[in-house]
Short mmCIF file of C-alpha atoms and ligand atoms in Angstrom, two decimals:
data_model
loop_
_atom_site.label_atom_id
_atom_site.label_comp_id
_atom_site.label_asym_id
_atom_site.label_seq_id
_atom_site.Cartn_x
_atom_site.Cartn_y
_atom_site.Cartn_z
CA MET A 275 0.00 0.00 0.00
CA ARG A 276 1.67 3.20 -1.13
CA PHE A 277 0.58 6.59 -0.01
CA GLU A 278 1.90 10.05 0.49
CA VAL A 279 2.30 10.53 4.22
CA ALA A 280 1.77 14.29 4.39
CA LEU A 281 -1.19 14.16 2.07
CA ALA A 282 -2.68 11.25 3.98
CA ALA A 283 -2.48 13.29 7.16
CA VAL A 284 -4.35 16.13 5.51
CA LEU A 285 -6.95 13.81 4.09
CA ALA A 286 -7.23 11.68 7.23
CA PRO A 287 -8.68 9.30 8.07
CA PHE A 288 -6.70 7.36 5.48
CA THR A 289 -7.83 3.78 5.50
CA VAL A 290 -6.33 0.45 4.48
CA THR A 291 -8.39 -2.60 3.77
CA ALA A 292 -8.37 -5.43 6.26
CA GLN A 293 -5.80 -7.48 4.38
CA LEU A 294 -3.91 -9.84 6.64
CA ASN A 295 -0.32 -8.76 6.14
CA ASP A 296 -1.18 -5.07 6.31
CA LEU A 297 -3.00 -5.66 9.57
CA ALA A 298 -0.30 -7.94 10.96
CA VAL A 299 2.40 -5.39 10.36
CA ARG A 300 0.26 -2.66 11.87
CA ALA A 301 -0.33 -4.96 14.84
CA GLY A 302 3.42 -5.26 15.40
CA LEU A 303 4.29 -8.51 13.61
CA LYS A 304 6.92 -8.69 10.91
CA TYR A 305 4.67 -10.50 8.45
CA PHE A 306 1.64 -12.64 7.76
CA GLY A 307 2.68 -15.19 5.15
CA THR A 308 1.72 -18.34 3.32
CA ALA A 309 3.28 -21.41 1.81
CA LEU A 310 3.23 -21.27 -1.96
CA GLY A 311 2.23 -24.31 -3.99
CA GLU A 312 4.63 -24.42 -6.91
CA SER A 313 2.20 -26.00 -9.32
CA ALA A 314 -0.86 -23.97 -8.26
CA VAL A 315 0.88 -20.64 -8.84
CA ASN A 316 1.83 -21.71 -12.34
CA ASN A 317 -1.58 -23.07 -13.31
CA ASP A 318 -4.28 -21.14 -11.48
CA ALA A 319 -4.66 -17.41 -12.10
CA ASN A 320 -6.97 -16.89 -9.11
CA TYR A 321 -4.46 -18.57 -6.84
CA LYS A 322 -1.68 -16.42 -8.23
CA ARG A 323 -3.64 -13.21 -7.84
CA ILE A 324 -4.13 -13.78 -4.11
CA VAL A 325 -0.78 -15.35 -3.25
CA THR A 326 1.08 -12.44 -4.84
CA ASN A 327 -0.94 -9.79 -3.01
CA LYS A 328 1.53 -8.27 -0.59
CA SER A 329 -1.22 -6.68 1.47
CA GLU A 330 -2.52 -10.17 2.15
CA PHE A 331 0.74 -12.14 2.39
CA GLY A 332 3.99 -10.36 3.12
CA GLN A 333 6.13 -13.46 2.98
CA LEU A 334 6.10 -16.72 1.02
CA VAL A 335 7.63 -20.11 1.74
CA ALA A 336 8.15 -22.83 -0.82
CA GLU A 337 5.85 -25.73 -0.02
CA ASN A 338 8.31 -28.19 -1.56
CA GLY A 339 10.87 -26.50 -3.77
CA GLN A 340 13.70 -25.99 -1.28
CA LYS A 341 13.60 -29.42 0.32
CA TRP A 342 16.64 -31.64 -0.13
CA GLU A 343 14.96 -34.00 -2.62
CA SER A 344 14.24 -30.96 -4.83
CA THR A 345 17.52 -29.09 -4.49
CA GLU A 346 20.08 -31.95 -4.49
CA PRO A 347 18.30 -35.05 -5.80
CA SER A 348 21.59 -36.75 -6.53
CA ARG A 349 24.89 -36.05 -4.87
CA GLY A 350 26.51 -32.85 -6.06
CA SER A 351 23.76 -32.16 -8.59
CA PHE A 352 21.85 -29.03 -7.60
CA ASN A 353 18.51 -27.91 -8.98
CA TYR A 354 16.75 -24.69 -8.07
CA ALA A 355 13.96 -24.71 -10.64
CA SER A 356 11.23 -25.45 -8.12
CA GLY A 357 12.63 -23.36 -5.26
CA ASP A 358 13.06 -20.40 -7.58
CA ILE A 359 9.33 -20.37 -8.35
CA THR A 360 8.73 -19.08 -4.83
CA ALA A 361 11.78 -16.83 -4.71
CA ASN A 362 10.97 -15.24 -8.08
CA THR A 363 7.26 -14.87 -7.33
CA ALA A 364 8.06 -13.12 -4.06
CA LYS A 365 10.64 -10.88 -5.66
CA ALA A 366 8.24 -9.79 -8.40
CA SER A 367 5.57 -8.92 -5.82
CA GLY A 368 7.83 -7.22 -3.29
CA GLN A 369 7.30 -10.02 -0.77
CA GLY A 370 9.88 -11.69 1.47
CA ILE A 371 10.58 -15.40 1.78
CA ARG A 372 11.12 -17.88 4.60
CA CYS A 373 13.36 -20.70 3.49
CA HIS A 374 12.53 -24.34 4.21
CA THR A 375 14.37 -26.63 4.96
CA LEU A 376 17.93 -28.00 5.24
CA VAL A 377 18.38 -30.95 7.64
CA TRP A 378 15.23 -33.07 7.70
CA HIS A 379 14.64 -36.83 7.68
CA SER A 380 11.73 -36.60 5.22
CA GLN A 381 11.71 -35.70 1.53
CA LEU A 382 15.36 -36.57 1.81
CA PRO A 383 16.83 -38.42 -1.17
CA ASN A 384 17.84 -42.04 -0.73
CA TRP A 385 21.44 -41.32 -1.44
CA VAL A 386 21.52 -39.42 1.88
CA SER A 387 19.13 -41.45 4.02
CA SER A 388 20.52 -44.84 2.95
CA GLY A 389 24.17 -43.93 2.62
CA SER A 390 26.69 -45.40 5.01
CA TRP A 391 28.39 -42.42 6.52
CA THR A 392 30.99 -41.58 9.07
CA LYS A 393 30.73 -38.35 11.02
CA ASP A 394 33.29 -36.81 8.68
CA THR A 395 31.66 -37.86 5.43
CA LEU A 396 28.15 -36.88 6.52
CA THR A 397 29.46 -33.53 7.79
CA SER A 398 30.90 -32.94 4.37
CA VAL A 399 27.59 -33.85 2.70
CA ILE A 400 25.65 -31.41 4.90
CA ASP A 401 28.27 -28.72 4.43
CA THR A 402 28.19 -29.04 0.64
CA HIS A 403 24.40 -29.03 0.62
CA MET A 404 24.20 -25.88 2.73
CA SER A 405 26.98 -24.14 0.90
CA ASN A 406 25.18 -24.54 -2.41
CA VAL A 407 21.54 -24.12 -1.41
CA MET A 408 22.04 -21.35 1.13
CA GLY A 409 24.52 -19.74 -1.23
CA HIS A 410 21.94 -19.74 -4.03
CA TYR A 411 19.32 -17.98 -1.86
CA LYS A 412 21.75 -15.88 0.14
CA GLY A 413 20.38 -12.52 1.17
CA GLN A 414 16.79 -13.42 0.27
CA CYS A 415 15.69 -15.52 3.22
CA TYR A 416 14.26 -13.85 6.31
CA ALA A 417 14.86 -17.19 8.03
CA TRP A 418 16.06 -20.70 7.28
CA ASP A 419 14.57 -23.77 8.91
CA VAL A 420 17.98 -25.32 9.54
CA VAL A 421 16.77 -28.45 11.31
CA ASN A 422 13.23 -29.72 10.91
CA GLU A 423 11.37 -32.26 13.06
CA ALA A 424 14.12 -33.93 15.09
CA ILE A 425 11.70 -35.10 17.79
CA ASN A 426 9.02 -37.78 17.92
CA ASP A 427 5.58 -36.96 19.30
CA ASP A 428 6.35 -38.81 22.55
CA GLY A 429 9.40 -36.61 23.13
CA THR A 430 12.05 -39.16 22.18
CA TRP A 431 14.66 -38.31 19.56
CA ARG A 432 13.60 -39.15 16.06
CA ASP A 433 15.48 -41.92 14.34
CA SER A 434 17.10 -40.40 11.24
CA VAL A 435 20.36 -40.80 9.38
CA PHE A 436 21.51 -37.62 11.11
CA TYR A 437 20.69 -38.86 14.62
CA ARG A 438 22.14 -42.31 13.93
CA VAL A 439 25.49 -40.89 12.81
CA PHE A 440 25.88 -37.99 15.24
CA GLY A 441 23.46 -38.42 18.10
CA THR A 442 22.27 -34.96 19.12
CA ASP A 443 25.55 -33.44 17.90
CA PHE A 444 23.91 -32.99 14.51
CA LEU A 445 21.91 -30.14 16.03
CA PRO A 446 24.73 -27.71 16.88
CA LEU A 447 26.73 -28.95 13.91
CA SER A 448 23.94 -28.00 11.50
CA PHE A 449 23.51 -24.53 12.97
CA LYS A 450 27.24 -23.84 12.98
CA LEU A 451 27.54 -24.84 9.35
CA ALA A 452 24.47 -22.84 8.33
CA LYS A 453 25.87 -19.67 9.89
CA LYS A 454 28.80 -19.79 7.47
CA TYR A 455 26.61 -19.49 4.40
CA ASP A 456 24.07 -16.80 5.22
CA THR A 457 25.02 -14.70 8.20
CA ASN A 458 21.88 -12.55 7.97
CA ALA A 459 19.22 -15.25 7.82
CA LYS A 460 17.59 -16.15 11.11
CA LEU A 461 18.41 -19.77 11.88
CA TYR A 462 15.41 -21.78 13.11
CA TYR A 463 14.59 -25.11 14.63
CA ASN A 464 11.12 -26.05 13.31
CA ASP A 465 8.69 -28.75 14.49
CA TYR A 466 5.02 -29.67 14.91
CA ASN A 467 2.90 -30.46 17.97
CA LEU A 468 5.02 -28.15 20.10
CA GLU A 469 1.78 -26.25 20.73
CA TYR A 470 0.55 -28.74 23.33
CA ASN A 471 3.34 -28.05 25.82
CA GLY A 472 3.99 -31.71 26.54
CA ALA A 473 6.96 -34.06 26.31
CA LYS A 474 7.73 -33.00 22.76
CA THR A 475 7.81 -29.35 23.78
CA ASN A 476 10.12 -30.15 26.68
CA ARG A 477 12.49 -31.85 24.26
CA ALA A 478 12.39 -28.85 21.93
CA VAL A 479 13.48 -26.68 24.84
CA GLU A 480 16.37 -29.13 25.20
CA VAL A 481 17.16 -28.72 21.50
CA VAL A 482 17.68 -25.00 22.06
CA ASN A 483 19.70 -25.72 25.20
CA ILE A 484 21.95 -28.20 23.37
CA ILE A 485 22.60 -25.81 20.51
CA GLN A 486 23.30 -22.87 22.79
CA ALA A 487 25.49 -24.91 25.15
CA ALA A 488 27.65 -25.91 22.18
CA GLY A 489 28.14 -22.25 21.31
CA ALA A 490 26.20 -22.59 18.08
CA PRO A 491 23.87 -19.88 16.81
CA ILE A 492 20.11 -20.37 16.94
CA ASP A 493 17.77 -17.44 16.38
CA GLY A 494 14.32 -18.94 16.38
CA VAL A 495 11.94 -21.80 16.97
CA GLY A 496 9.17 -22.44 14.47
CA PHE A 497 5.86 -23.78 15.72
CA GLN A 498 4.44 -25.45 12.66
CA GLY A 499 0.87 -25.23 13.91
CA HIS A 500 -0.71 -28.21 12.16
CA LEU A 501 -3.70 -28.24 14.46
CA ILE A 502 -7.18 -29.73 14.77
CA VAL A 503 -10.48 -27.87 15.05
CA GLY A 504 -11.74 -28.14 18.60
CA SER A 505 -8.42 -29.45 19.95
CA THR A 506 -6.39 -26.28 19.59
CA PRO A 507 -5.05 -24.96 22.91
CA SER A 508 -6.38 -21.68 24.28
CA ARG A 509 -4.77 -18.37 23.43
CA ALA A 510 -3.35 -18.10 26.95
CA ASN A 511 -1.90 -21.61 26.94
CA LEU A 512 -0.39 -21.11 23.50
CA ALA A 513 1.21 -17.87 24.66
CA THR A 514 2.62 -19.61 27.75
CA THR A 515 4.22 -22.23 25.52
CA LEU A 516 5.71 -19.64 23.16
CA ARG A 517 7.21 -17.83 26.15
CA ARG A 518 9.12 -20.94 27.23
CA PHE A 519 11.21 -20.35 24.11
CA THR A 520 11.44 -16.57 24.05
CA ALA A 521 12.73 -16.89 27.63
CA LEU A 522 15.73 -18.71 26.12
CA GLY A 523 16.56 -15.68 23.98
CA VAL A 524 15.18 -16.94 20.67
CA GLU A 525 12.28 -15.60 18.65
CA VAL A 526 9.28 -17.74 17.75
CA ALA A 527 6.82 -17.89 14.87
CA TYR A 528 3.97 -20.02 13.63
CA THR A 529 5.43 -21.41 10.44
CA GLU A 530 2.94 -23.85 8.87
CA LEU A 531 -0.44 -23.04 10.36
CA ASP A 532 -3.47 -25.01 9.29
CA ILE A 533 -6.37 -26.17 11.47
CA ARG A 534 -8.17 -29.16 10.02
CA HIS A 535 -11.68 -30.42 10.49
CA SER A 536 -11.47 -34.07 11.47
CA SER A 537 -14.82 -34.86 9.93
CA MET A 538 -16.09 -33.56 6.65
CA PRO A 539 -18.02 -31.63 5.62
CA PRO A 540 -17.79 -29.31 8.63
CA SER A 541 -20.97 -28.01 10.25
CA SER A 542 -21.53 -24.28 10.68
CA ALA A 543 -20.67 -24.66 14.34
CA ALA A 544 -17.40 -26.40 13.45
CA GLN A 545 -16.54 -23.53 11.13
CA VAL A 546 -17.05 -21.05 13.93
CA THR A 547 -14.85 -23.18 16.17
CA GLN A 548 -12.21 -23.21 13.45
CA GLY A 549 -12.37 -19.44 13.30
CA ASN A 550 -11.94 -19.15 17.03
CA ASP A 551 -9.03 -21.62 16.96
CA TYR A 552 -7.34 -19.51 14.29
CA ALA A 553 -7.95 -16.38 16.36
CA ASN A 554 -6.39 -18.05 19.39
CA VAL A 555 -3.26 -19.05 17.50
CA VAL A 556 -2.75 -15.67 15.87
CA GLY A 557 -3.74 -13.91 19.09
CA SER A 558 -1.13 -15.85 21.06
CA CYS A 559 1.55 -14.59 18.69
CA LEU A 560 0.32 -11.02 19.20
CA ASP A 561 0.48 -11.55 22.96
CA VAL A 562 4.13 -12.62 23.04
CA ALA A 563 6.96 -10.18 22.50
CA GLY A 564 9.36 -12.16 20.33
CA CYS A 565 6.68 -13.86 18.24
CA VAL A 566 7.48 -12.36 14.86
CA GLY A 567 4.89 -13.69 12.45
CA VAL A 568 2.42 -16.25 11.24
CA THR A 569 2.64 -18.35 8.08
CA VAL A 570 -0.30 -20.44 6.91
CA TRP A 571 0.51 -23.69 5.11
CA GLY A 572 -1.37 -22.67 2.00
CA PHE A 573 -4.40 -20.41 2.02
CA THR A 574 -7.10 -22.16 0.00
CA ASP A 575 -8.80 -25.49 0.67
CA LYS A 576 -8.49 -26.08 -3.07
CA TYR A 577 -4.86 -27.05 -2.52
CA SER A 578 -3.79 -28.49 0.79
CA TRP A 579 -1.70 -31.41 1.94
CA VAL A 580 -4.28 -32.17 4.65
CA PRO A 581 -6.83 -34.45 2.89
CA GLY A 582 -4.03 -36.54 1.40
CA THR A 583 -2.30 -36.97 4.74
CA PHE A 584 -5.05 -37.16 7.36
CA ASN A 585 -7.73 -39.58 6.29
CA GLY A 586 -11.18 -37.97 6.31
CA ALA A 587 -9.90 -34.58 7.44
CA GLY A 588 -9.95 -31.34 5.45
CA ASP A 589 -10.91 -27.70 4.97
CA ALA A 590 -8.01 -26.57 7.15
CA LEU A 591 -7.32 -23.19 5.57
CA ILE A 592 -8.70 -19.65 5.50
CA TYR A 593 -10.19 -19.51 1.98
CA ASP A 594 -12.57 -22.15 0.62
CA THR A 595 -12.06 -24.05 -2.63
CA ASN A 596 -13.69 -21.19 -4.57
CA TYR A 597 -11.49 -18.52 -3.02
CA ASN A 598 -14.17 -17.19 -0.71
CA LYS A 599 -12.92 -15.98 2.64
CA LYS A 600 -14.07 -18.35 5.38
CA ALA A 601 -14.95 -17.73 9.00
CA ALA A 602 -11.31 -18.51 9.70
CA TRP A 603 -10.15 -15.62 7.50
CA THR A 604 -12.54 -13.19 9.16
CA SER A 605 -11.42 -14.41 12.51
CA VAL A 606 -7.73 -13.85 11.77
CA SER A 607 -8.48 -10.46 10.25
CA SER A 608 -10.52 -9.49 13.30
CA VAL A 609 -7.92 -10.43 15.88
CA LEU A 610 -5.23 -8.61 13.93
CA ALA A 611 -7.48 -5.57 13.48
CA ALA A 612 -8.26 -5.50 17.18
CA LYS A 613 -4.55 -5.28 17.99
CA ALA A 614 -3.79 -2.93 15.11
CA THR A 615 -6.42 -0.45 16.24
CA GLY A 616 -5.65 -0.81 19.93
CA ALA A 617 -9.14 -2.09 20.60
CA PRO A 618 -9.72 -4.23 23.67
CA PRO A 619 -9.13 -7.94 23.08
CA ALA A 620 -12.72 -8.90 23.78
CA GLY A 621 -16.02 -7.10 24.22
CA GLY A 622 -16.00 -3.52 25.45
CA SER A 623 -16.07 -0.54 23.17
CA SER A 624 -16.82 -0.82 19.53
CA THR A 625 -14.10 -1.03 16.93
CA THR A 626 -13.95 -1.15 13.19
CA LEU A 627 -13.08 -4.32 11.37
CA ALA A 628 -13.32 -3.30 7.77
CA THR A 629 -10.96 -0.36 7.97
CA VAL A 630 -7.98 0.73 9.95
CA THR A 631 -7.14 4.38 10.14
CA LYS A 632 -3.62 5.07 9.01
CA THR A 633 -3.02 7.73 11.62
CA SER A 634 -0.93 7.89 14.74
CA ALA A 635 -1.40 6.98 18.38
CA ALA A 636 -5.12 6.84 18.99
CA PRO A 637 -6.73 5.42 15.89
CA ALA A 638 -10.13 6.78 15.04
CA VAL A 639 -13.01 4.42 14.71
CA THR A 640 -14.63 4.79 11.34
CA SER A 641 -17.96 3.51 10.33
CA THR A 642 -19.57 2.70 7.06
CA ALA A 643 -23.07 3.38 5.81
CA ALA A 644 -25.72 2.22 8.21
CA GLY A 645 -27.98 -0.69 8.55
CA SER A 646 -30.52 -2.11 6.22
CA GLY A 647 -28.54 -2.92 3.10
CA PRO A 648 -28.96 -6.02 0.97
CA GLU A 649 -28.76 -9.46 2.49
CA GLN A 650 -25.26 -10.66 3.15
CA VAL A 651 -23.77 -13.45 1.03
CA ARG A 652 -22.33 -16.70 2.35
CA TRP A 653 -19.18 -16.09 4.42
CA GLY A 654 -19.94 -12.37 4.62
CA GLN A 655 -19.89 -10.50 7.91
CA CYS A 656 -23.33 -9.89 9.41
CA GLY A 657 -22.59 -8.50 12.86
CA GLY A 658 -20.02 -7.52 15.45
CA ASN A 659 -18.92 -4.47 17.41
CA GLY A 660 -18.79 -1.45 15.15
CA TYR A 661 -20.22 -3.33 12.22
CA THR A 662 -22.99 -1.51 10.39
CA GLY A 663 -23.52 -3.57 7.24
CA PRO A 664 -26.25 -6.07 6.38
CA THR A 665 -27.32 -8.22 9.29
CA LYS A 666 -29.48 -10.69 7.39
CA CYS A 667 -28.02 -13.54 5.37
CA GLN A 668 -29.08 -14.80 1.99
CA SER A 669 -30.95 -18.07 2.16
CA PRO A 670 -30.06 -20.69 3.31
CA TYR A 671 -27.32 -19.13 5.44
CA THR A 672 -27.66 -18.05 9.04
CA CYS A 673 -26.00 -15.14 10.77
CA THR A 674 -23.82 -16.97 13.28
CA TYR A 675 -22.14 -15.37 16.28
CA SER A 676 -18.41 -16.01 16.44
CA ASN A 677 -17.02 -13.48 18.86
CA PRO A 678 -17.67 -9.88 19.94
CA TRP A 679 -16.10 -8.54 16.74
CA TYR A 680 -18.03 -10.46 14.19
CA SER A 681 -20.80 -12.73 13.18
CA GLN A 682 -20.71 -14.37 9.79
CA CYS A 683 -23.19 -15.89 7.28
CA LEU A 684 -22.65 -19.64 7.50
C1 LIG B 74 -4.81 -6.88 -2.73
O1 LIG B 74 -6.12 -7.25 -2.43
C2 LIG B 74 -6.95 -6.18 -2.00
C3 LIG B 74 -8.28 -6.76 -1.59
O2 LIG B 74 -8.83 -7.53 -2.61
C4 LIG B 74 -7.06 -5.17 -3.11
O3 LIG B 74 -7.84 -4.06 -2.67
C5 LIG B 74 -5.66 -4.69 -3.49
O4 LIG B 74 -5.76 -3.82 -4.60
C6 LIG B 74 -4.80 -5.87 -3.86
N1 LIG B 74 -3.44 -5.40 -4.10
C7 LIG B 74 -2.80 -5.70 -5.21
C8 LIG B 74 -1.40 -5.17 -5.29
O5 LIG B 74 -3.29 -6.34 -6.11
#
């Protein structure tokens, strides 16, 4: 969003639309981002139009293109065709990228996972991989996921070629090597199911301790955020868990957020729950100094890894298969807007959701034309503090309360 500051002041209130990255930045985060599906962006114009909108997504991450099997499918043979789709798309749209991932047991070519290595030879393999891949993207990555998913769900160390050869020494080793090749990228440990603050989370704290004790650099911990509707922890509990890591001097981020329905199709009530779960996750990041941003693992239910991976589950994202914004989108937008405008976190005085005044300290509350407009379409907002648009929904949809900031036609 470009505007002339002095002129905007004269013409105040200048407003921005409630796009997620614009709101996130205004709310104090560095970005709101999404994974980019390499094939979708090349083949679907609607997908491309939204994924390249910097107001919506300030940062992209390659869903697959930078993984080891893509970048070094055979030893010493490097290929950036897929990874560059994301890097080039972001560059053309003025967006940043997160880079994902270097040392991971999955989507790892056989020549690595089945090789018979000594510590020296495997160190050399990792070093060469990082030197090339990090060198290729040097200066472009806000962060690199240096090590991904080293822990099992029960908190034990994951069996991988890296753990078998080095034990936990592969953790500091990987971070030390990574630092050589892109000194400016934030170096992250990234994993899933850390959100529940159980044995796996305890072990992830140990990961940071091990890396720091070895004198290796670690800048961040990524909470993947592959969650389940109705089983997502509360905003307060999520914030408590994030703070266990920021207390160690590292930043945190949600790096692969999606919240899946475990039975399909979801009811209206389940969609409201999904919206509230999304609000809790994003809200917890807003509540923790040192939580820098949120990345969703794709944005449309048209393309998602979820149905192919979790039998019977689906609709985990914030746009539906036809690119309509879901309750989850509205929910995220609302919680970001509440922080961006300095409104109270729940209830209380009215605030605006549709617009944010681009003025200083005490943002004005703006309102749009009153009351009895046309009936609202499916997914549209139909109520909430400060909301003055249509309050009736087109048939067969019902205006459904989600939280004090919005109700939505579901
Ligand atoms: C991004 O999307 C918003 C909402 O649809 C739109 O107003 C804005 O013009 C878009 N920006 C670009 C650069 O296309």
